[in-house]
Short mmCIF file of C-alpha atoms in Angstrom, two decimals:
data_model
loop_
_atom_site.label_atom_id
_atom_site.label_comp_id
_atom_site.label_asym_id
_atom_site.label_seq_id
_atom_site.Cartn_x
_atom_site.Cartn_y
_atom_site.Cartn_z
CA UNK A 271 3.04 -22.52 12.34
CA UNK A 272 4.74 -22.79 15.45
CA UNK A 273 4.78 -26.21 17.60
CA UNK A 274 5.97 -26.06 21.15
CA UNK A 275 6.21 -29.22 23.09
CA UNK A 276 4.70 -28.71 26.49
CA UNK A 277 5.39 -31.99 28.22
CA UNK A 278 7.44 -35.48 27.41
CA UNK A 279 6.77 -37.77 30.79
CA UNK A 280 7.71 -41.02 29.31
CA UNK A 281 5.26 -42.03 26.62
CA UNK A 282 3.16 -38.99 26.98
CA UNK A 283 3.66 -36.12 24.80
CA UNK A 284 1.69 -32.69 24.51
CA UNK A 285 2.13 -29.91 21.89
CA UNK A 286 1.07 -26.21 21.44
CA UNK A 287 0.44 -25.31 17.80
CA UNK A 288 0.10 -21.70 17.18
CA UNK A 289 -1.15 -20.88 13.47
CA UNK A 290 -0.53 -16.76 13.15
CA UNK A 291 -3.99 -15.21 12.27
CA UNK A 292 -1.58 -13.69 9.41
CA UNK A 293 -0.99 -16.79 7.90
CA UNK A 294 -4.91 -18.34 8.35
CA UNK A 295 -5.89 -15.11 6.54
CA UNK A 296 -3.22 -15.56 3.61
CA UNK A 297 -5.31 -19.34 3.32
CA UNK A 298 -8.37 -17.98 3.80
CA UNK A 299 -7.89 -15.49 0.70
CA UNK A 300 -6.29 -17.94 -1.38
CA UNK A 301 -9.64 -19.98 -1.07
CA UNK A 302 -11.61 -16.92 -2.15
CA UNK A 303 -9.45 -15.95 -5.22
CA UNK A 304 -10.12 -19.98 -6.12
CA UNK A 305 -13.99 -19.70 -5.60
CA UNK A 306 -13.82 -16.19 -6.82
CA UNK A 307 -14.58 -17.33 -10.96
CA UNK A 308 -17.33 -19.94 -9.23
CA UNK A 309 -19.82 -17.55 -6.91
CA UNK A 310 -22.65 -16.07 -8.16
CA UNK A 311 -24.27 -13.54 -6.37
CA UNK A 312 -26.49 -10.98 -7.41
CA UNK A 313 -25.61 -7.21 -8.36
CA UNK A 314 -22.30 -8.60 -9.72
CA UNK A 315 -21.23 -9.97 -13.01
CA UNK A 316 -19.48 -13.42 -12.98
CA UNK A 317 -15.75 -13.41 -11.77
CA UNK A 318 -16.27 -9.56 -10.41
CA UNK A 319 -17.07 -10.02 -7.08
CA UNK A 320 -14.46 -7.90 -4.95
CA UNK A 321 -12.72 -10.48 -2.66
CA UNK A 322 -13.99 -8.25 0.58
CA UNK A 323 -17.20 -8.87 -0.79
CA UNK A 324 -16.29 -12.60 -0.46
CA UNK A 325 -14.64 -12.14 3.03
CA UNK A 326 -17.49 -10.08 4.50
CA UNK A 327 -20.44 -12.95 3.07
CA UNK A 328 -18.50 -16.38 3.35
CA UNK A 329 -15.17 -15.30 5.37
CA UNK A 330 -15.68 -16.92 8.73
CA UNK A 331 -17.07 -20.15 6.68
CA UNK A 332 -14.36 -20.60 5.05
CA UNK A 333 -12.39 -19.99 8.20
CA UNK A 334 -13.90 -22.89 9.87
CA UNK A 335 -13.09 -25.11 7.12
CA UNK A 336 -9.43 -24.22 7.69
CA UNK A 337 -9.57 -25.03 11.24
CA UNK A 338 -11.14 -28.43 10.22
CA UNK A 339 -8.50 -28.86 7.92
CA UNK A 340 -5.77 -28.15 10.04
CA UNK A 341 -6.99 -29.89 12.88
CA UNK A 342 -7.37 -33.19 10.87
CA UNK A 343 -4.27 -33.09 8.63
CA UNK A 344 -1.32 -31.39 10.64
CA UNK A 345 -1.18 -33.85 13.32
CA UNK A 346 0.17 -36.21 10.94
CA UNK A 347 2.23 -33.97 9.37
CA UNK A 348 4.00 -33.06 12.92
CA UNK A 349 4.32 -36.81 14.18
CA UNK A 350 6.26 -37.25 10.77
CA UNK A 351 8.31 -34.08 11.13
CA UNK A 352 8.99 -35.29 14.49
CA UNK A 353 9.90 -38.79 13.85
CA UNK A 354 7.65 -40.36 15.82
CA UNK A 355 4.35 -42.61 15.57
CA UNK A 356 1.33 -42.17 17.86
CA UNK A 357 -0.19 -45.30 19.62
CA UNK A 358 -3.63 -43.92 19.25
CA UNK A 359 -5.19 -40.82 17.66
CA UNK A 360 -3.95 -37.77 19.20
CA UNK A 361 -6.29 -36.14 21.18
CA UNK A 362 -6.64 -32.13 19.47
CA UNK A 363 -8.23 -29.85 22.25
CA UNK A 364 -8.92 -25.92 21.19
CA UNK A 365 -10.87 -23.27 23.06
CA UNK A 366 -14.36 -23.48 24.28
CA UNK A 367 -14.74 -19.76 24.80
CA UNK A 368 -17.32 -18.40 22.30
CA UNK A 369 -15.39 -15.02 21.76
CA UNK A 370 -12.13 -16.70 21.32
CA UNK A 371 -13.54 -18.25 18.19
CA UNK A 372 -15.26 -15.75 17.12
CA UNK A 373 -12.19 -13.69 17.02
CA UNK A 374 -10.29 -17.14 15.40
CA UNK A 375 -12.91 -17.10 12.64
CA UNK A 376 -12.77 -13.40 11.71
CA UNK A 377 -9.32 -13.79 11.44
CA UNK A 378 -8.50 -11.22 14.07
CA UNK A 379 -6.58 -13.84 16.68
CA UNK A 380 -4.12 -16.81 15.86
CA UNK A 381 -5.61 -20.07 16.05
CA UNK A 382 -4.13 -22.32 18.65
CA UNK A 383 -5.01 -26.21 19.32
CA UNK A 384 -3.30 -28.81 21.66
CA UNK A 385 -2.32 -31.92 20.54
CA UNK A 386 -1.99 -35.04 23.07
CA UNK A 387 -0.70 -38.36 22.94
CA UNK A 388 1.24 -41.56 23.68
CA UNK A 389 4.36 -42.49 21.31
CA UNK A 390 5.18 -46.12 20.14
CA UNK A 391 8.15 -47.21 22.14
CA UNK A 392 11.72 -47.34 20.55
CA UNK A 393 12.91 -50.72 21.12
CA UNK A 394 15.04 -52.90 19.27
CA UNK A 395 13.88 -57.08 18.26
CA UNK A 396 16.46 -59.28 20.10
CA UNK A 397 18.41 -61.87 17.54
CA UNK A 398 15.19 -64.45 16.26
CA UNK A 399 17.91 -67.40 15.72
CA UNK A 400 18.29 -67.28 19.56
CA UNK A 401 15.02 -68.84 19.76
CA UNK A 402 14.48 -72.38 20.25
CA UNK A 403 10.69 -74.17 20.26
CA UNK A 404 9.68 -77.93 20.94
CA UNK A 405 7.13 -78.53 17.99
CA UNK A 406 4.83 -81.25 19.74
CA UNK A 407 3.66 -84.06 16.49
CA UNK A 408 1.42 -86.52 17.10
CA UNK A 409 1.50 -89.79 14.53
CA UNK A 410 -2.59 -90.49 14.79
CA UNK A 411 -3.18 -94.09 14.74
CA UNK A 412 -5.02 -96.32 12.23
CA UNK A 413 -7.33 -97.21 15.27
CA UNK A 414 -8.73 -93.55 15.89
CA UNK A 415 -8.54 -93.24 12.13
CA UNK A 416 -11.34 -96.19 12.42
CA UNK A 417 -13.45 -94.96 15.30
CA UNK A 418 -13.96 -91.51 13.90
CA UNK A 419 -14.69 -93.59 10.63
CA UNK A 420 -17.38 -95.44 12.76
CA UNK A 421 -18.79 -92.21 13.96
CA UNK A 422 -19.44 -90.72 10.89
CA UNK A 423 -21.27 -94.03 9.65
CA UNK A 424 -22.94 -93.94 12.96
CA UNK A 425 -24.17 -90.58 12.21
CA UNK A 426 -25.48 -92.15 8.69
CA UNK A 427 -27.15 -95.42 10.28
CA UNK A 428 -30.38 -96.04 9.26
CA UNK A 429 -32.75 -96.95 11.66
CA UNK A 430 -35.99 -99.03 11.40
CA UNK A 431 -39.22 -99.18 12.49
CA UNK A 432 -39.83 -101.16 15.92
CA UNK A 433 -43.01 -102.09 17.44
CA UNK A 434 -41.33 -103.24 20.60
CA UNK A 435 -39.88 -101.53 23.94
CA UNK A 436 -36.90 -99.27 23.33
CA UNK A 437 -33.78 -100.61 24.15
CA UNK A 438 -30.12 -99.29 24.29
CA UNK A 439 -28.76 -97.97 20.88
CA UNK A 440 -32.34 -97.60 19.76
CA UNK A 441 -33.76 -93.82 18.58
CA UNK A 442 -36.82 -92.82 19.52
CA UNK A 443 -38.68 -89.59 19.03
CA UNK A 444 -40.34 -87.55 22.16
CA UNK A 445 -42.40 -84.68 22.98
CA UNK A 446 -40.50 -83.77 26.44
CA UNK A 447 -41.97 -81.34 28.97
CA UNK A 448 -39.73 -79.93 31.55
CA UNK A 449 -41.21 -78.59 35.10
CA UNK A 450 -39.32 -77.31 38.30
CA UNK A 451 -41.97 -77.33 41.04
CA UNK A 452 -45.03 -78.43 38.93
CA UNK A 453 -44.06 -74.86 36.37
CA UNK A 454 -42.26 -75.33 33.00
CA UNK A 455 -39.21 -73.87 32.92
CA UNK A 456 -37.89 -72.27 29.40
CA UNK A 457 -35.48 -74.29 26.66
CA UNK A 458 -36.96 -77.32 28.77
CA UNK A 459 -39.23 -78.73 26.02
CA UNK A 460 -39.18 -79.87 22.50
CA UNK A 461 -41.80 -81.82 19.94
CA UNK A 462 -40.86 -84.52 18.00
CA UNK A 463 -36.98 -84.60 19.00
CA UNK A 464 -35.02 -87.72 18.14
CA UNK A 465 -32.69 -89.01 20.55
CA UNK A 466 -30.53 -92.26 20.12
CA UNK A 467 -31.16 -94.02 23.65
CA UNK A 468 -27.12 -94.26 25.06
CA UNK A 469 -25.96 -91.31 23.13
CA UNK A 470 -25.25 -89.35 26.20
CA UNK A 471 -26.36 -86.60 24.88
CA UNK A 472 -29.27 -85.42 27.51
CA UNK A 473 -28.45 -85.00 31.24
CA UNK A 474 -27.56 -88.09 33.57
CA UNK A 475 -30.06 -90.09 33.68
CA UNK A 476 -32.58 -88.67 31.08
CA UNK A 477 -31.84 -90.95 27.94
CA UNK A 478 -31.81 -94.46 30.72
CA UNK A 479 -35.65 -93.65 31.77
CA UNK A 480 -36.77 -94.17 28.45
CA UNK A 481 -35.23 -97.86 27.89
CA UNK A 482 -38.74 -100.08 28.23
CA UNK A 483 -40.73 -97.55 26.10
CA UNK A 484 -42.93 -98.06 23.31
CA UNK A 485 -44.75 -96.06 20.78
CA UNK A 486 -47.65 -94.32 22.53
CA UNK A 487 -46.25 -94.92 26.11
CA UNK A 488 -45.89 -91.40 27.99
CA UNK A 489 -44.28 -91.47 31.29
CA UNK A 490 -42.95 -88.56 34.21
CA UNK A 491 -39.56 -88.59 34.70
CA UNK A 492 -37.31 -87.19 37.36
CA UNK A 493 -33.59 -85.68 36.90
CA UNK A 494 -31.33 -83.21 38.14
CA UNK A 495 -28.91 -80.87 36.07
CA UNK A 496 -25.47 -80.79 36.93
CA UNK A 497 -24.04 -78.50 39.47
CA UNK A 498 -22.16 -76.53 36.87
CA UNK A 499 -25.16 -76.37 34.67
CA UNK A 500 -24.88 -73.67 32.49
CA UNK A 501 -28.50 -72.12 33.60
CA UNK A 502 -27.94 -70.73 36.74
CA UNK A 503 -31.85 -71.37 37.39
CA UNK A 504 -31.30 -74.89 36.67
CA UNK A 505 -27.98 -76.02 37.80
CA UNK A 506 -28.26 -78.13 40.59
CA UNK A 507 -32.06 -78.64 40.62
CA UNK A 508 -34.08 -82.08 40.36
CA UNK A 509 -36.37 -81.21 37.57
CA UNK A 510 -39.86 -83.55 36.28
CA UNK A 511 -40.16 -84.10 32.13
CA UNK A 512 -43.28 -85.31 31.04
CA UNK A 513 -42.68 -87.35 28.22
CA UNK A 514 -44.59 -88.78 25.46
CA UNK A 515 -42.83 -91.31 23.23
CA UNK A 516 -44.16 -90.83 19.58
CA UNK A 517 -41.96 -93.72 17.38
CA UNK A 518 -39.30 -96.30 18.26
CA UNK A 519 -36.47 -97.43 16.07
CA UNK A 520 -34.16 -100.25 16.03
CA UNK A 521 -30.42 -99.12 14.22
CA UNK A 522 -29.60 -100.89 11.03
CA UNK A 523 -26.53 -102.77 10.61
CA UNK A 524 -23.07 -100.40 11.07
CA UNK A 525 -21.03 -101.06 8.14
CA UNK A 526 -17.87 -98.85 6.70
CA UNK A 527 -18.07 -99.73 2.99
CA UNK A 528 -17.70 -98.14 -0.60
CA UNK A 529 -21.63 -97.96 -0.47
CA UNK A 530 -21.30 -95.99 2.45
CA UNK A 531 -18.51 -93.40 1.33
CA UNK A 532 -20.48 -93.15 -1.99
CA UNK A 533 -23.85 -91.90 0.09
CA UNK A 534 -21.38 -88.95 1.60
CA UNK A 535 -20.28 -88.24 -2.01
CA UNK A 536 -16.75 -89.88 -1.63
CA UNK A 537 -15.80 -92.60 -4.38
CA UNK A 538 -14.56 -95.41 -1.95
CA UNK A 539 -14.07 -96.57 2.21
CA UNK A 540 -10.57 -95.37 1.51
CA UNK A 541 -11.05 -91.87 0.42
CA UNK A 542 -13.48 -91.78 3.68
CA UNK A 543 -10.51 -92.84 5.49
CA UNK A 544 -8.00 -90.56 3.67
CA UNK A 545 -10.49 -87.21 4.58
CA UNK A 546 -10.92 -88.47 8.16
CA UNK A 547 -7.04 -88.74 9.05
CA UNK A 548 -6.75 -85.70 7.17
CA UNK A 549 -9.11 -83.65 9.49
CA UNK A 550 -7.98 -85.38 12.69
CA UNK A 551 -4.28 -84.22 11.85
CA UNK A 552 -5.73 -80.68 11.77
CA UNK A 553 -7.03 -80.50 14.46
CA UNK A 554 -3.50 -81.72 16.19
CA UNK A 555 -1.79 -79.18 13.89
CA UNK A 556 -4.08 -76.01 15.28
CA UNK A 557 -3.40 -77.07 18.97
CA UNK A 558 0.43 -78.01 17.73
CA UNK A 559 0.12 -74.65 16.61
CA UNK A 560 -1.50 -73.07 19.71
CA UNK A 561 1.78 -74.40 22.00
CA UNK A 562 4.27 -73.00 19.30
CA UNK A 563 3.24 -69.74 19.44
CA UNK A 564 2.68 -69.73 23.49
CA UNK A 565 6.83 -71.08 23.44
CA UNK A 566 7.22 -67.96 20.38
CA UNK A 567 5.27 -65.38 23.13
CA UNK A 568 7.23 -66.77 25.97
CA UNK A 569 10.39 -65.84 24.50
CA UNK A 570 9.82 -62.55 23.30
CA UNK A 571 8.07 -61.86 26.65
CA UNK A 572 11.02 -62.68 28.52
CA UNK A 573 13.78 -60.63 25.67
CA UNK A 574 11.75 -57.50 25.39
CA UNK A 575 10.91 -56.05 28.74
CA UNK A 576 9.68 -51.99 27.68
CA UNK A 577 6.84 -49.42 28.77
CA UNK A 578 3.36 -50.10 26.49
CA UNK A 579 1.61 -47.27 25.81
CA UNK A 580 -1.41 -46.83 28.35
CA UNK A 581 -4.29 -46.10 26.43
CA UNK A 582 -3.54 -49.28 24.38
CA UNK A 583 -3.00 -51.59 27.70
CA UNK A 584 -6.89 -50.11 28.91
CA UNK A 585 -8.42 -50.79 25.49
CA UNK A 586 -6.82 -53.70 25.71
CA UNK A 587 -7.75 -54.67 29.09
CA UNK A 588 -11.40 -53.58 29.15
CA UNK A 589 -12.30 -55.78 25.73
CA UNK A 590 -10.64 -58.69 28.24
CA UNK A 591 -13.05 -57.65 30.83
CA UNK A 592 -15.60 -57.72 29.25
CA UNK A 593 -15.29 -60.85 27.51
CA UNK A 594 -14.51 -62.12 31.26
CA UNK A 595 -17.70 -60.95 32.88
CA UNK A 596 -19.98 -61.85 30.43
CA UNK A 597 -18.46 -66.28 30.56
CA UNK A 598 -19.08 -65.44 33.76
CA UNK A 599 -22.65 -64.30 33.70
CA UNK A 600 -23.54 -66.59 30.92
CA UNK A 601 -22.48 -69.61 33.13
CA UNK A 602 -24.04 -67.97 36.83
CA UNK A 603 -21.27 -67.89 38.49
CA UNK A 604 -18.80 -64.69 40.30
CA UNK A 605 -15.16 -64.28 40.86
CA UNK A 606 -16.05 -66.08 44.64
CA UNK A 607 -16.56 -69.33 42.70
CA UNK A 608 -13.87 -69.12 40.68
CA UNK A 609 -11.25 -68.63 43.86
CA UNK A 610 -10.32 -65.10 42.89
CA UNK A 611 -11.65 -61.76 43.93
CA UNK A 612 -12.59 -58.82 41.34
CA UNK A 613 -9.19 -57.15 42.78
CA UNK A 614 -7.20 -59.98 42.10
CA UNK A 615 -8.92 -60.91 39.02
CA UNK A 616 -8.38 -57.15 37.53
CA UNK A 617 -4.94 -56.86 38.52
CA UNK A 618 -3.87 -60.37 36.68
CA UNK A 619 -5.67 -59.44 33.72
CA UNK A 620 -4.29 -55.96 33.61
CA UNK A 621 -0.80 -58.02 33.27
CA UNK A 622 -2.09 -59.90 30.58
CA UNK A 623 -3.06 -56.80 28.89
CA UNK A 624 -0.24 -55.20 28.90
CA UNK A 625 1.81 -58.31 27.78
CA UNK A 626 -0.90 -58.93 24.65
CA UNK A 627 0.09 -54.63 24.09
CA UNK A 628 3.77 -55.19 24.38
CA UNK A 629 4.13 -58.39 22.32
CA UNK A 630 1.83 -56.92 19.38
CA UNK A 631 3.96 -54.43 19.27
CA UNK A 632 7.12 -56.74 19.13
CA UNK A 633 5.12 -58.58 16.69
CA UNK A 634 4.37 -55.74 14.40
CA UNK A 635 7.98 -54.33 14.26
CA UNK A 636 9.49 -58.40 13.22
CA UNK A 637 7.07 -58.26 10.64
CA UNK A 638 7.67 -54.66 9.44
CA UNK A 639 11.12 -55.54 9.23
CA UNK A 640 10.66 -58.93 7.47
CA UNK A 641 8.20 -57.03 5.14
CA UNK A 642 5.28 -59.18 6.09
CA UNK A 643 2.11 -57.86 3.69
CA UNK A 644 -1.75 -58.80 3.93
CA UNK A 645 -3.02 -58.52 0.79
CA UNK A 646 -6.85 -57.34 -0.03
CA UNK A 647 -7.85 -61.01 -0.85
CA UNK A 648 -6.70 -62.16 2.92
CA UNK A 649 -8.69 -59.20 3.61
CA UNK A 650 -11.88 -60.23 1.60
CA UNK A 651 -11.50 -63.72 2.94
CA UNK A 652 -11.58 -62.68 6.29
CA UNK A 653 -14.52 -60.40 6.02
CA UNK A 654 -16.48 -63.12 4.42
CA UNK A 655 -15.65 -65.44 7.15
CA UNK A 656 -17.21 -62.88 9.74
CA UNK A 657 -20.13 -62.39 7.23
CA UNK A 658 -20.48 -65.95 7.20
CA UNK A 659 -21.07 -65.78 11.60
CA UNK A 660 -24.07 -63.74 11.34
CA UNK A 661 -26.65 -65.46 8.29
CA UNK A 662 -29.19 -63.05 7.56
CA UNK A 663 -27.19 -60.35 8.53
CA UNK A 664 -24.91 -59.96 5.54
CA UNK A 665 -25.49 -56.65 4.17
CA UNK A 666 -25.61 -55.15 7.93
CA UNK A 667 -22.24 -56.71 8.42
CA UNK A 668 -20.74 -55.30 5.32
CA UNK A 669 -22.05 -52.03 5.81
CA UNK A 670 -20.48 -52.26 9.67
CA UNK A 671 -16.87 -52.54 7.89
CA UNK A 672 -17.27 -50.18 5.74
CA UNK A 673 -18.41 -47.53 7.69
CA UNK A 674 -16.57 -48.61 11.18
CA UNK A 675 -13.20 -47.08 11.59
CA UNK A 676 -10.61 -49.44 12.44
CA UNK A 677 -12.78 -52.46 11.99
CA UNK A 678 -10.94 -53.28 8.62
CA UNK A 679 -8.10 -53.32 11.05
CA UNK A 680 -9.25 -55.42 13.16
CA UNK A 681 -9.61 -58.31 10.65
CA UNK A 682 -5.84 -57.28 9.32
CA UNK A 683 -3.99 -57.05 12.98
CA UNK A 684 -4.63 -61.35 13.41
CA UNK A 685 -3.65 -62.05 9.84
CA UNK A 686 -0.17 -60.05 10.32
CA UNK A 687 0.42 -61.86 13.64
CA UNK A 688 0.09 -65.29 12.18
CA UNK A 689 1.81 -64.82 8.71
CA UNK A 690 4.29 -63.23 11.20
CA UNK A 691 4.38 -66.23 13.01
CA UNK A 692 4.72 -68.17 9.80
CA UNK A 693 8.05 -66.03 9.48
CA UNK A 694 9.45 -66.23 12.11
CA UNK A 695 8.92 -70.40 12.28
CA UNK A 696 11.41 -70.01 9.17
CA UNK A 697 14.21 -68.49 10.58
CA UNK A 698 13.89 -69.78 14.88
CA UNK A 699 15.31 -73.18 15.72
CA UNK A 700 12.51 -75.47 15.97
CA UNK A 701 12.52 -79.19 17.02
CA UNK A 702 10.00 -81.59 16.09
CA UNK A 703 8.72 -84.29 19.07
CA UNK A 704 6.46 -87.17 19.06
CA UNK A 705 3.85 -86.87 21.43
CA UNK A 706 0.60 -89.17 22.37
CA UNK A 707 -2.79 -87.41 21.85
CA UNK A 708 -3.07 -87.20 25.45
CA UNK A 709 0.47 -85.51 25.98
CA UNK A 710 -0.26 -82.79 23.04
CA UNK A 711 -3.44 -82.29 24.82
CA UNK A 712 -2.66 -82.19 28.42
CA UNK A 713 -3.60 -78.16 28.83
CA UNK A 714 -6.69 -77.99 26.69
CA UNK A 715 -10.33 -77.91 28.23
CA UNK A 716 -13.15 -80.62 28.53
CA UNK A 717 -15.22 -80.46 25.83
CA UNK A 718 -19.01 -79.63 26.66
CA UNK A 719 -22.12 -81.76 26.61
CA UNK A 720 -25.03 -81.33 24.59
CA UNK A 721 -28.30 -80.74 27.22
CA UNK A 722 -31.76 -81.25 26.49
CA UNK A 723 -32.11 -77.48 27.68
CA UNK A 724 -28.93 -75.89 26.15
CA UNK A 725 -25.53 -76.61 25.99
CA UNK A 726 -23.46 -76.78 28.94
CA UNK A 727 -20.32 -73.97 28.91
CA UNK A 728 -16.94 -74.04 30.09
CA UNK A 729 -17.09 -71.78 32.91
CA UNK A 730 -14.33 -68.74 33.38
CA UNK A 731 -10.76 -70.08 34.30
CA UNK A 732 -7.85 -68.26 35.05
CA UNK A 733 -6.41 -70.35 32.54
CA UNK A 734 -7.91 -67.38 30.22
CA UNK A 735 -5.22 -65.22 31.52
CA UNK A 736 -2.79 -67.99 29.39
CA UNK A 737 -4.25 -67.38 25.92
CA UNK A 738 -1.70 -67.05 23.59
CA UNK A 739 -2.70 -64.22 21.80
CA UNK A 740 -1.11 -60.14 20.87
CA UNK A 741 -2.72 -56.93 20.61
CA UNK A 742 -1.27 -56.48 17.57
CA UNK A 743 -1.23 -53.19 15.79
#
């Protein structure tokens, strides 16, 4: 076999690989002296079929197994020989031309395929004890401990019975009819839905037309959704609700007790205390966590500066651009209201693809190096959280994996980059800061609203372009 490099333009490589038709036909008839013993065909006995026999009836078969074989296991083989990884899967090109193969398969021409791709980069990891990261803490305070105490007994009040008007804090239960221009509009009705009156969680000025209601009452209110409503139909527009108000009840006394904790399967107030401080320090720790890694990213940004292999940096890109256009559609808007253009908007993303390439490349070699491992039970735990996404889907999703190349990768690639993380949080020079809740969460986004309609989403920021995430390997 000979292999002839035909072009090395920085990442781009090309090769020629010439297998002699001499050396296909030496395979080819040490595959029919193996199936020799095995064929059966008639006129001969067992094991005493002449090999041109063989050639002549399955010859040019056999042939094209070869040229599958070859064409599937010597690229590896040469990237090894050569010392050099491939970014993607090389792309293997052989003739088109009918009598070409022809002549391939009979064994009367040397087979010759080309073999295109983009190498990793050499690069070497700058010194990880030059880095130095701020790790924002914050101490949560007995007093949000409490109110998120008082939410979840909130969320276990009982309410009673109540023959009178509805008043503020009170639940009632509706049958709501929504109409724009006298015609119901979709998502903009509901039977029987409770809603605690002061919850806030209907559009401005919904939940205040009920206060004076009663059991039985019906009434026609008038609204109008938010500008940034996430219906594009809808945002903006005053909109009618017929409403029929089915029960009325008054909320029960809001006590944090034993009794309570017990009813949430929790043995005192305490332990409901304990669990509560325990998830709000969580969910400080993930976005702790979040500005650690953007200071980790940062860094290595900055200290490796190389080319990224192309086809990576458009894979990369387009699964950005798509994820972009669709927030976009789903929330009505274009690149006009966001003040961008699709130019401008393409070329910043195309920056942050190729950093996400670049760093998960970085990534990938620190944790080569430090001998980072994801084990098959990370692995497991992973795919059952994605089965977990899609209920009623399971078996569809398994089967997806399974069958999917590179989609067990895909649940691997984030595991390395945080374990990596984990590593490198080991060995970098990290100092710890007090922060308020409101300093720790200075960069993060409103939340959303619940709407009687849908929910309300975060429409498209450039901020995207600042998610600290890699393209890891």
């Amino acid at each position: 076999m000979q292999v002839t490099e035909t072009l090395a333009e920085g990442l781009k490589r090309e090769l020629k690989i010439v297998v002699p038709a001499a050396d296909m036909a030496s395979q080819m008839n040490e595959k029919l002296a193996e199936a020799k013993g095995k064929m059966r065909i008639n006129g001969f006995r067992p094991g005493k079929v002449p090999i041109s026999h063989l050639k002549k009836v399955y010859g040019k078969s056999i042939m094209a197994q070869l040229v599958n074989e070859m064409i599937q296991e010597k690229p590896t083989a040469i990237l090894s020989e050569r010392g050099e990884r491939a970014a993607t899967q090389p792309e293997i090109s052989m003739t088109e031309d009918e009598k070409e193969a022809d002549l391939i398969l009979s064994g009367a021409a040397d087979f010759e395929f080309t073999m295109a791709y983009e190498v990793i980069p050499a690069f070497d990891v700058s010194e990880l004890s030059g880095l130095k990261v701020v790790r924002e803490v914050v101490d949560v305070p007995a007093a949000e401990v409490e109110e998120q105490v008082l939410r979840v007994a909130e969320n276990s009040r009982t309410y009673e019975p109540k023959d009178g008007k509805a008043a503020d804090g009170d639940k009632v239960t509706i049958d709501y009819l929504g109409k724009l221009d006298g015609v119901p509009f979709e998502g903009g009705a509901d039977q029987d839905a409770e809603l605690v009156i002061g919850s806030n969680r209907f559009i401005p000025g919904f939940e205040e037309q009920l206060v004076g209601l009663k059991a039985g009452d019906q009434k026609e209110i008038t609204v109008t959704f938010p500008a940034e409503y996430q219906a594009a139909h809808l945002a903006g527009k005053e909109a009618k609700f017929d409403i029929t108000v089915k029960a009325v009840a008054a909320p029960g006394a809001l006590e944090v007790n034993d009794e309570l904790a017990k009813t949430l399967g929790l043995d005192s107030a305490d332990k409901l205390r304990e669990i509560v401080r325990s998830q709000i320090e969580s969910q400080y720790g993930q976005v702790t966590r979040q500005k650690l890694k953007r200071q980790i990213l940062d860094q290595l940004d900055e200290a490796h500066k190389f080319e990224s292999p192309s086809k990576l940096v458009d894979a990369e890109f387009e699964s950005i651009w798509r994820q972009i256009n669709q927030e976009l559609t789903d929330n009505g808007k274009s690149f006009e209201d966001e003040d961008t253009t699709e130019e401008a908007a393409r070329e910043e993303y195309r920056k942050l693809a190729e950093r996400r390439v670049r760093l998960g490349l970085v990534l990938s070699k620190i944790g080569e190096q430090a001998g980072i491992q994801v084990s098959d039970e990370e692995l497991q735990r992973s795919l059952f959280e994605q089965v977990r996404k899609f209920p009623g889907q399971e078996q569809e999703i398994y089967e997806y994996f399974q069958k999917t190349p590179g989609a067990v990768a895909s649940l691997r690639a984030p595991i390395f980059e945080e374990k990596t993380i984990d590593h490198m949080l080991t060995v970098i020079d990290v100092t710890d800061k007090s922060v308020t809740k409101e300093e720790l969460m200075a960069d993060d986004e409103a939340e959303t609203e619940e709407k009687p309609a849908a929910k309300k989403k975060a429409p498209a920021k450039k901020k995207a372009a600042k998610k600290d995430e890699a393209a890891s390997e």
